[in-house]
Every structure is written in structure tokens, then in C-alpha cells.
Short mmCIF file of the C-alpha atoms (twelve columns), coordinates in Angstrom:
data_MODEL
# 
_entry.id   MODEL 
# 
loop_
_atom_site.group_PDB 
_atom_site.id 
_atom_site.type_symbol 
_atom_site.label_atom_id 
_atom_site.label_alt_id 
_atom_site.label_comp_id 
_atom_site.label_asym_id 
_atom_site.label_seq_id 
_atom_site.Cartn_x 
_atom_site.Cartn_y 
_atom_site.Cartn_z 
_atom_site.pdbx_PDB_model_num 
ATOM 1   C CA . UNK A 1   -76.697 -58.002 -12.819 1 
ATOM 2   C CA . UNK A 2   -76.805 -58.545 -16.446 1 
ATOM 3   C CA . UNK A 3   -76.340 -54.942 -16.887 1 
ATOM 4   C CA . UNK A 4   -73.300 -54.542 -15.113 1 
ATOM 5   C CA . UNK A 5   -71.660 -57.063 -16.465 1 
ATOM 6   C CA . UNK A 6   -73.001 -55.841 -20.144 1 
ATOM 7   C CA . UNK A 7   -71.121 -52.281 -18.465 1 
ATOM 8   C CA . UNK A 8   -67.666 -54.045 -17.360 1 
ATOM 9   C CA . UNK A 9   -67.557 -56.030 -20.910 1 
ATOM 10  C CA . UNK A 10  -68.072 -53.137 -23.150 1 
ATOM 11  C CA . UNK A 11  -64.899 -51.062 -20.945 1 
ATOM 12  C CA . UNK A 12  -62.609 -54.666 -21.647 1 
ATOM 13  C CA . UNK A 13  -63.398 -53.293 -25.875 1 
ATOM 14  C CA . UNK A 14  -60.736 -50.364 -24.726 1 
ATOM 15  C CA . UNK A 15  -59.076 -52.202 -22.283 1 
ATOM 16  C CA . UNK A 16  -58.218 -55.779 -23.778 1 
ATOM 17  C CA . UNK A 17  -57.048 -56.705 -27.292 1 
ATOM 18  C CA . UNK A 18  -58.502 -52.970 -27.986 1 
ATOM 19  C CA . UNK A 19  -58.339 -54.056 -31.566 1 
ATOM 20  C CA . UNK A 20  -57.888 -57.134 -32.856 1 
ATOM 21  C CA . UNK A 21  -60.275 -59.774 -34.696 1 
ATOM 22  C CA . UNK A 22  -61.404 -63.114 -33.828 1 
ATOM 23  C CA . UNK A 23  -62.841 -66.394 -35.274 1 
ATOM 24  C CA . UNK A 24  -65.912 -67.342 -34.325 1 
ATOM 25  C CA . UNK A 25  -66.798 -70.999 -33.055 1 
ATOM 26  C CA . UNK A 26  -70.300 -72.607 -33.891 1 
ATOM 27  C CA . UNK A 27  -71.899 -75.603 -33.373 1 
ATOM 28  C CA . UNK A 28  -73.896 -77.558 -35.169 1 
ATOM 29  C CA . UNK A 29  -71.635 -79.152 -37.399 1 
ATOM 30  C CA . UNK A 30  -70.580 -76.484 -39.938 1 
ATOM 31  C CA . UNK A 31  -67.392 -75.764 -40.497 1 
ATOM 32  C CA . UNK A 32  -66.519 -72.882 -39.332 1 
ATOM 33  C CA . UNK A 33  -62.919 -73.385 -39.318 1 
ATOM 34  C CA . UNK A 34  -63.087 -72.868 -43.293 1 
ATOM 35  C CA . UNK A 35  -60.664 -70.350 -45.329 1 
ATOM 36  C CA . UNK A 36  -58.192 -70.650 -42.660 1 
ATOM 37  C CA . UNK A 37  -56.043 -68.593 -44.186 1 
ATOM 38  C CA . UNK A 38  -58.411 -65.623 -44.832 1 
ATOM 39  C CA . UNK A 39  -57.956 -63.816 -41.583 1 
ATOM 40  C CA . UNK A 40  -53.926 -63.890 -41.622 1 
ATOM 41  C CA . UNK A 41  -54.118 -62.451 -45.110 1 
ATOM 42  C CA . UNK A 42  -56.677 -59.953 -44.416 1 
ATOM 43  C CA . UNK A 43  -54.914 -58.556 -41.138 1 
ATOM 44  C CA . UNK A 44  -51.835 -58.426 -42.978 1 
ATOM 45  C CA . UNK A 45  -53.064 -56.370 -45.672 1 
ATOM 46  C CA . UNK A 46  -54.953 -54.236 -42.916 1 
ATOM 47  C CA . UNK A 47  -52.053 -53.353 -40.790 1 
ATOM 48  C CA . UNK A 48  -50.261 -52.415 -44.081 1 
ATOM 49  C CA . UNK A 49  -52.668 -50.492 -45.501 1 
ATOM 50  C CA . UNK A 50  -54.934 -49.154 -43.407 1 
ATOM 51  C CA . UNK A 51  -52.191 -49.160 -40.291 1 
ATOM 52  C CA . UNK A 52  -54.303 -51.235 -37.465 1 
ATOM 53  C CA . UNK A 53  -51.925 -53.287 -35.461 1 
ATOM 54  C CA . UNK A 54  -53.858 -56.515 -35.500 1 
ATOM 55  C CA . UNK A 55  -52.501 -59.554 -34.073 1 
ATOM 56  C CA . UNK A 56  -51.101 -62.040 -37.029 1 
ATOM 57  C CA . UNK A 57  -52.586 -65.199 -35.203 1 
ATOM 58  C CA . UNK A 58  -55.846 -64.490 -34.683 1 
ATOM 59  C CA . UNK A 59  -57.562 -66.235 -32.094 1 
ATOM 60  C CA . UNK A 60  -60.823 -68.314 -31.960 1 
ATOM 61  C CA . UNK A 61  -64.126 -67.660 -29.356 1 
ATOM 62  C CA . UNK A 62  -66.860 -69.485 -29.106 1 
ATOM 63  C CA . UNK A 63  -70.110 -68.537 -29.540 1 
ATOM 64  C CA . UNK A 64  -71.343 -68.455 -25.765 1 
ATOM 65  C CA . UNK A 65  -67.755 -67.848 -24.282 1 
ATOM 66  C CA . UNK A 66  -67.035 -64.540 -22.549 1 
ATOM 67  C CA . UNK A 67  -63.678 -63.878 -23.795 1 
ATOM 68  C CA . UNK A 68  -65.893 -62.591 -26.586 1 
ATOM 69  C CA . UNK A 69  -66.236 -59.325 -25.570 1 
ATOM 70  C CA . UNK A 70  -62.663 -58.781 -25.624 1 
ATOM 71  C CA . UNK A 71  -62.485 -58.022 -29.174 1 
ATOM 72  C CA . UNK A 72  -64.078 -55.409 -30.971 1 
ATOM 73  C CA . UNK A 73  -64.548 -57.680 -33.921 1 
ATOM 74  C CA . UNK A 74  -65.419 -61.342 -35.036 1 
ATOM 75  C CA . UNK A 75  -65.732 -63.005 -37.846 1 
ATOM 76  C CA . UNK A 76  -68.072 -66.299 -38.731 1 
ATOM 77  C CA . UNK A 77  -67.620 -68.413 -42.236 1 
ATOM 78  C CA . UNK A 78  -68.648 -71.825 -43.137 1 
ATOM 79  C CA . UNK A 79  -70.842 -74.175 -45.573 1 
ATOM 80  C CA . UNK A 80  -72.791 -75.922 -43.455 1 
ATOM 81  C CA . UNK A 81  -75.161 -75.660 -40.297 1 
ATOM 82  C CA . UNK A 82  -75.199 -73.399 -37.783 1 
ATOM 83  C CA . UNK A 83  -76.948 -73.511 -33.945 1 
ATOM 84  C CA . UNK A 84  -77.099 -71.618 -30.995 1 
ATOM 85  C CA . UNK A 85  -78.477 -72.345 -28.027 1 
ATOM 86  C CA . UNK A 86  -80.731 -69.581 -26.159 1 
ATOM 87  C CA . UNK A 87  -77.201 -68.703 -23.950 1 
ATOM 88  C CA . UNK A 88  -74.972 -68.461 -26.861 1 
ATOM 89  C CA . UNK A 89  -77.875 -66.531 -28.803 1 
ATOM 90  C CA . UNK A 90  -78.343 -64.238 -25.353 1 
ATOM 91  C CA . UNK A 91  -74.373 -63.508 -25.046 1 
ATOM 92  C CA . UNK A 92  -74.217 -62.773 -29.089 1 
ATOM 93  C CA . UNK A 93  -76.981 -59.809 -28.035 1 
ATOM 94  C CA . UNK A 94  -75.037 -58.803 -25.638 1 
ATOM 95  C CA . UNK A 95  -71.797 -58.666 -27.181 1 
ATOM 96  C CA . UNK A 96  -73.255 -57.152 -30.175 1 
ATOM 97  C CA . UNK A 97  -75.164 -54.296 -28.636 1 
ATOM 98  C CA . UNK A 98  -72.220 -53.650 -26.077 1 
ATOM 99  C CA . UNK A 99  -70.548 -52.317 -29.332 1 
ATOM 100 C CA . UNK A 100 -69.166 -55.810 -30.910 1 
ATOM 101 C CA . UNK A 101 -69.000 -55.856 -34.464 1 
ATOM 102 C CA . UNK A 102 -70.038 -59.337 -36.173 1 
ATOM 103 C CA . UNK A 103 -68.886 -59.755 -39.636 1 
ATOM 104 C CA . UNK A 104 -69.971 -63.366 -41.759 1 
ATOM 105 C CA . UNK A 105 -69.090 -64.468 -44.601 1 
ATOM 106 C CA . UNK A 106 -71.421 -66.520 -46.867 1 
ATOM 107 C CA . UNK A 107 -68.426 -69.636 -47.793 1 
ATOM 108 C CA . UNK A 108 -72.080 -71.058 -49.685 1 
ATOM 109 C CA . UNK A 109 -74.337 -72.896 -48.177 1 
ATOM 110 C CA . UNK A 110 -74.524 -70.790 -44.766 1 
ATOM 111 C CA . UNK A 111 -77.424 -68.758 -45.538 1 
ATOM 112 C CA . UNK A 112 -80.404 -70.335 -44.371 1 
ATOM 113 C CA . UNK A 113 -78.684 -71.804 -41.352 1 
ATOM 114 C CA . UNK A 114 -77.637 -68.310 -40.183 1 
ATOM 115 C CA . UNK A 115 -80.969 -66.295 -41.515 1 
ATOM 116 C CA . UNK A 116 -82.683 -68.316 -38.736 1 
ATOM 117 C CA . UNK A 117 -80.177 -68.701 -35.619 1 
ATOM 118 C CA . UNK A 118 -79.535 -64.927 -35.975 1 
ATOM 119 C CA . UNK A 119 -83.785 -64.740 -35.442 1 
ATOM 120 C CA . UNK A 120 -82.328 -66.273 -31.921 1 
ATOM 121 C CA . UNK A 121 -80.035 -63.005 -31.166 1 
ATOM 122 C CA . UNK A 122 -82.672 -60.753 -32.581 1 
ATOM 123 C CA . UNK A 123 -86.154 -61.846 -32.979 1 
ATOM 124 C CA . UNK A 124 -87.725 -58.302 -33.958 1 
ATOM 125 C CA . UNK A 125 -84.725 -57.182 -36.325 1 
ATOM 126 C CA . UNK A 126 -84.860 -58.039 -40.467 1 
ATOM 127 C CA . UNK A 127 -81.297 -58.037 -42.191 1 
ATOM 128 C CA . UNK A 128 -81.254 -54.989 -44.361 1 
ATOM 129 C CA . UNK A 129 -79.441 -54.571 -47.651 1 
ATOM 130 C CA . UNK A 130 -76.764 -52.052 -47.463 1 
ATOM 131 C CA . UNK A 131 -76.987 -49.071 -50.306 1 
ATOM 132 C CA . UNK A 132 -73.514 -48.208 -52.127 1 
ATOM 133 C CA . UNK A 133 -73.452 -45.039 -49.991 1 
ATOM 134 C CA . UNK A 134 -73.213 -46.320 -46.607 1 
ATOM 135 C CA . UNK A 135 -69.638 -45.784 -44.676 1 
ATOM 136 C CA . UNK A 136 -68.746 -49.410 -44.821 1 
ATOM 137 C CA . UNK A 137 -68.120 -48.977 -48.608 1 
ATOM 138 C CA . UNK A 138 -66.837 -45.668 -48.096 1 
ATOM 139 C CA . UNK A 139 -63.734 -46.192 -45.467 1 
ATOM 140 C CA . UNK A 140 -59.844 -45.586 -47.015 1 
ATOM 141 C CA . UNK A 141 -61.149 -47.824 -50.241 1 
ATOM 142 C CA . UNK A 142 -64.088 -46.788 -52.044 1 
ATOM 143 C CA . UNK A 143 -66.849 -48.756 -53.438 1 
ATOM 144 C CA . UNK A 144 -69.318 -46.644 -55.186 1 
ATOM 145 C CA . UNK A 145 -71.155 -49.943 -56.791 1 
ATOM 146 C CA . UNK A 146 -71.294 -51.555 -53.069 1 
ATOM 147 C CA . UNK A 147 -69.472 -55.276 -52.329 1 
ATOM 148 C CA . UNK A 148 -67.665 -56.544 -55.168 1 
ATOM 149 C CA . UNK A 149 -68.520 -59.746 -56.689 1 
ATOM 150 C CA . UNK A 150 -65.414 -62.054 -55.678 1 
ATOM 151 C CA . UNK A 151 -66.954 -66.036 -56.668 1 
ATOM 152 C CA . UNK A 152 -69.813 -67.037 -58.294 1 
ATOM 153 C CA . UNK A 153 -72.373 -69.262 -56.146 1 
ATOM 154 C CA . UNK A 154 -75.767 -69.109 -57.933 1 
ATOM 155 C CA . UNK A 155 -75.164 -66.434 -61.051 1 
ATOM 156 C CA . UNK A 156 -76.959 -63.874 -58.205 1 
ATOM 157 C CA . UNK A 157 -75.668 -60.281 -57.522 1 
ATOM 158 C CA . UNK A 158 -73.253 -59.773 -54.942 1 
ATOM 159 C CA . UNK A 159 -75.018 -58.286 -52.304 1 
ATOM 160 C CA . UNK A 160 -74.522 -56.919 -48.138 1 
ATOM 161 C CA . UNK A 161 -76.401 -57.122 -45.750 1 
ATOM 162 C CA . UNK A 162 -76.717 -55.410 -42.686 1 
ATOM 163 C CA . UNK A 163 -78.486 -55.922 -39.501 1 
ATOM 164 C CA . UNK A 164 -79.141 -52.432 -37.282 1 
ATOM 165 C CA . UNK A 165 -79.280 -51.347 -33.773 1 
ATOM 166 C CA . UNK A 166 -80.456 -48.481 -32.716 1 
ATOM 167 C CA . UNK A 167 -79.025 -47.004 -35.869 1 
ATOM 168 C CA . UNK A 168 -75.590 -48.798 -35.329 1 
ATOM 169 C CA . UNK A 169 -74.785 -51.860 -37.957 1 
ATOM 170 C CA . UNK A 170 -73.398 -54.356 -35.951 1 
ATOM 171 C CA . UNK A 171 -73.625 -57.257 -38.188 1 
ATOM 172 C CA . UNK A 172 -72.357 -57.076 -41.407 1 
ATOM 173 C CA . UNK A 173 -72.963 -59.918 -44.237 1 
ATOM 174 C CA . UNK A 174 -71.526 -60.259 -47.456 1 
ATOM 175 C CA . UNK A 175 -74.068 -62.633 -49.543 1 
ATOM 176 C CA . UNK A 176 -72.962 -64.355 -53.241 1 
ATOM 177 C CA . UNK A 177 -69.439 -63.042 -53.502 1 
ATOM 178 C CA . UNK A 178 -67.836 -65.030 -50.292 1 
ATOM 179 C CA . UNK A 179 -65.372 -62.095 -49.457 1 
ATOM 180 C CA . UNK A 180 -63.394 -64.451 -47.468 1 
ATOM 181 C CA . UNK A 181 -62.127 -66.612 -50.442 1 
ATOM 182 C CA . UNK A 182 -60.645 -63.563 -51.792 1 
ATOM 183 C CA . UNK A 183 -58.422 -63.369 -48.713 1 
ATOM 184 C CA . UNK A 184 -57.060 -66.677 -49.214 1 
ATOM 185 C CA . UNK A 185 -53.759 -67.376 -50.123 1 
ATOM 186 C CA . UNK A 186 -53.530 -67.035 -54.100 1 
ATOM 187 C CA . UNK A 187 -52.520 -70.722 -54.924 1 
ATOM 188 C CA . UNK A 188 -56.060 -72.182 -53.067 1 
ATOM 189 C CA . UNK A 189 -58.321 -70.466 -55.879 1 
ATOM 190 C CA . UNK A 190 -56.378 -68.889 -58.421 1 
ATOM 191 C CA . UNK A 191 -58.137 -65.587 -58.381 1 
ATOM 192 C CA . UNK A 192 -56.440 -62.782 -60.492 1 
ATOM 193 C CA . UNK A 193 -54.648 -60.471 -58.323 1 
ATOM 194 C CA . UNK A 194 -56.986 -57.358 -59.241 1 
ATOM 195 C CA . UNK A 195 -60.195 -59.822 -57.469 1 
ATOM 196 C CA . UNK A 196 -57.900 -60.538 -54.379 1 
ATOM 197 C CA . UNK A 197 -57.080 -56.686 -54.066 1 
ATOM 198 C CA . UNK A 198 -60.869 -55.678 -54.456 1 
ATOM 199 C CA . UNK A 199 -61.314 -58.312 -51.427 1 
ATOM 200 C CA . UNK A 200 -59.023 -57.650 -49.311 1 
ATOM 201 C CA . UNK A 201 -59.778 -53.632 -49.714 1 
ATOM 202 C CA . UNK A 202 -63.486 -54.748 -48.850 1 
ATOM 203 C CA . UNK A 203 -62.436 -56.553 -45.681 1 
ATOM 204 C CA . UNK A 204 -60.123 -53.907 -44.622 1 
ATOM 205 C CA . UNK A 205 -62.895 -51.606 -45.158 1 
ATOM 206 C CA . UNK A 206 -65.066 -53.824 -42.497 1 
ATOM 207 C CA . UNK A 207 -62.005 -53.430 -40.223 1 
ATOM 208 C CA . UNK A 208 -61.890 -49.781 -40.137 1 
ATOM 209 C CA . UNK A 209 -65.559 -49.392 -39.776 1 
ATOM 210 C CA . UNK A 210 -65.442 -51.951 -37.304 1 
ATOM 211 C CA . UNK A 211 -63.207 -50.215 -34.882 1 
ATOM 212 C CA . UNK A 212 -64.428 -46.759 -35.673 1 
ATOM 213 C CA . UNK A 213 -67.740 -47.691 -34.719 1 
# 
């Protein structure tokens, strides 16, 4: 049974909201409602740039909901603690090896909350660090030195991870540069317009590998 309906979600990827983005929902108390305008600005700059036609109001699943596997892509931020329980770990697998795309963003703080919970999803697979040459940093923008460094956390290298299936990445994380605060609007950090562009090239980057893959 569980195969079949892995089989009928993955045809909904080409079927339903065939490419847009989502927010993912947690629990646990962290708040994963952070950078709220992150996605709007990054989809924006995507369907300019890059010329996806990605929904401006981005929507928000939860963890163990279905209506993930309509979208071909999430995206998970916060500072704070993350759980899921063995269903919402179980429908993550199955939404991620279907050929869903996870993509989180370190907002500080996140790291050893989701280390462990994604042990849940996949108990035999390590996060990997990504080398400069792999397609993500190598879509319509190029990054031969890897993920830019966007904020400072803890004066540590910017650095993405990856974790693998069956040679596909399907979860992407970007690790002391929080890629997502570079997508906010200008006035909420300041950043010089030349960090925001490197950002926001970076995120459309994970778009376009994304839905390519």
C-alpha cells in the first residue's frame, strides 16, 4: 500500500503545483516561521532571473501532512528546536525519496536540533559536505568557491551540506552563512546589495537544481 501511494504522490510532482516552493511546519517549538520574507524575495528574484513561475505567496505544509508531496520543493528555517514524530519522520522519507527536494537553512541555533531529527528520516545516511564542483553551485550562477558566506554566526566557514540518495541530493543545507537572511528584505539587516545578490543567486541556484532534479 505504501508503495502505491509513494507511486500516486510522486505523479501529483508533475501534476499539482508542478513547481512551486513551500514552507515547512515543525514542531517542537522552533520557529520556523522565521525570515518571513525570505521566500517572497527569493521567488521573485527566481522567476526574474532564472524564469520559474513560482507562486508569490508561498504556502506552508506541515511536516507529516500529505499535501507535501505536491511540491517539488520545501524549505525549513528557524533558531530553535526541532521534532518529528516517527509519522512525520516516515512521510519526510517518503516525500524525499519520491523526488522532493528539502532545502534548510541554518537561521543559528538549528543545527543540533536538525542533525538528530533528520537521523529519524534517515538513520543509515551521514550529511556530506558539498565540493565547489557539484551542480548546485554550478546552475545559471556560478560559484566556483562553493556557498557564499552571507552572516557571521561563530567566525566558521560557510559551508553545504548535502544528504544523498541513491546518488540523488535531496536535502540540501547551507551551515554558517544563513542563506535565508540574505533574502530578506534589505531594511531587516542592512546587508550591502552585492551580499543580497550573492544570496539570492545561491537560492535561485537551489531552485533550478531543485526542479531539474
Amino acid at each position: 500500500m505504501k508503495q502505491i501511494l509513494s507511486i500516486f504522490f510522486t505523479f501529483l510532482f508533475f501534476t499539482i503545483n508542478a513547481q512551486d516552493v513551500a514552507i515547512l511546519k515543525y514542531n517542537g517549538g522552533g520557529d520556523w516561521y522565521s525570515n518571513p520574507t525570505a521566500i517572497p524575495n527569493l521567488v521573485d528574484f527566481a522567476n526574474t532571473n532564472i524564469k520559474t513561475n513560482i507562486s508569490k505567496n508561498p504556502q506552508t505544509v506541515e511536516v507529516g501532512s500529505q499535501d507535501i508531496f505536491n511540491f517539488p520543493m520545501v524549505f525549513m528555517t528557524g533558531h530553535g528546536n526541532v521534532y518529528f514524530s516517527d509519522d512525520e519522520a516516515e512521510n519526510l522519507r517518503n516525500y524525499l525519496i519520491s523526488g522532493g527536494f528539502l532545502h534548510i537553512s541554518d537561521n543559528y541555533g538549528l543545527d543540533k536540533f536538525i542533525r538528530a531529527e533528520l537521523k529519524k528520516v534517515f538513520p543509515t545516511l551521514e550529511f556530506q559536505e558539498i565540493p565547489s564542483n557539484h551542480p548546485i553551485y554550478n546552475q545559471t550562477f556560478k560559484f566556483p568557491k562553493g556557498i557564499p558566506k552571507i552572516h557571521e554566526h561563530d567566525k566558521k566557514p560557510a559551508q553545504g551540506f548535502g544528504i544523498f540518495y541513491e546518488g540523488r541530493l535531496i536535502v540540501f543545507y547551507d551551515y554558517e552563512t544563513d542563506l535565508s537572511d540574505g533574502w530578506e528584505d534589505e531594511i531587516i539587516h542592512n546587508n550591502p546589495k552585492s551580499v543580497r545578490e550573492k544570496a539570492l543567486k545561491m537560492g535561485a541556484n537551489i531552485i533550478e537544481f531543485a526542479f531539474k532534479n
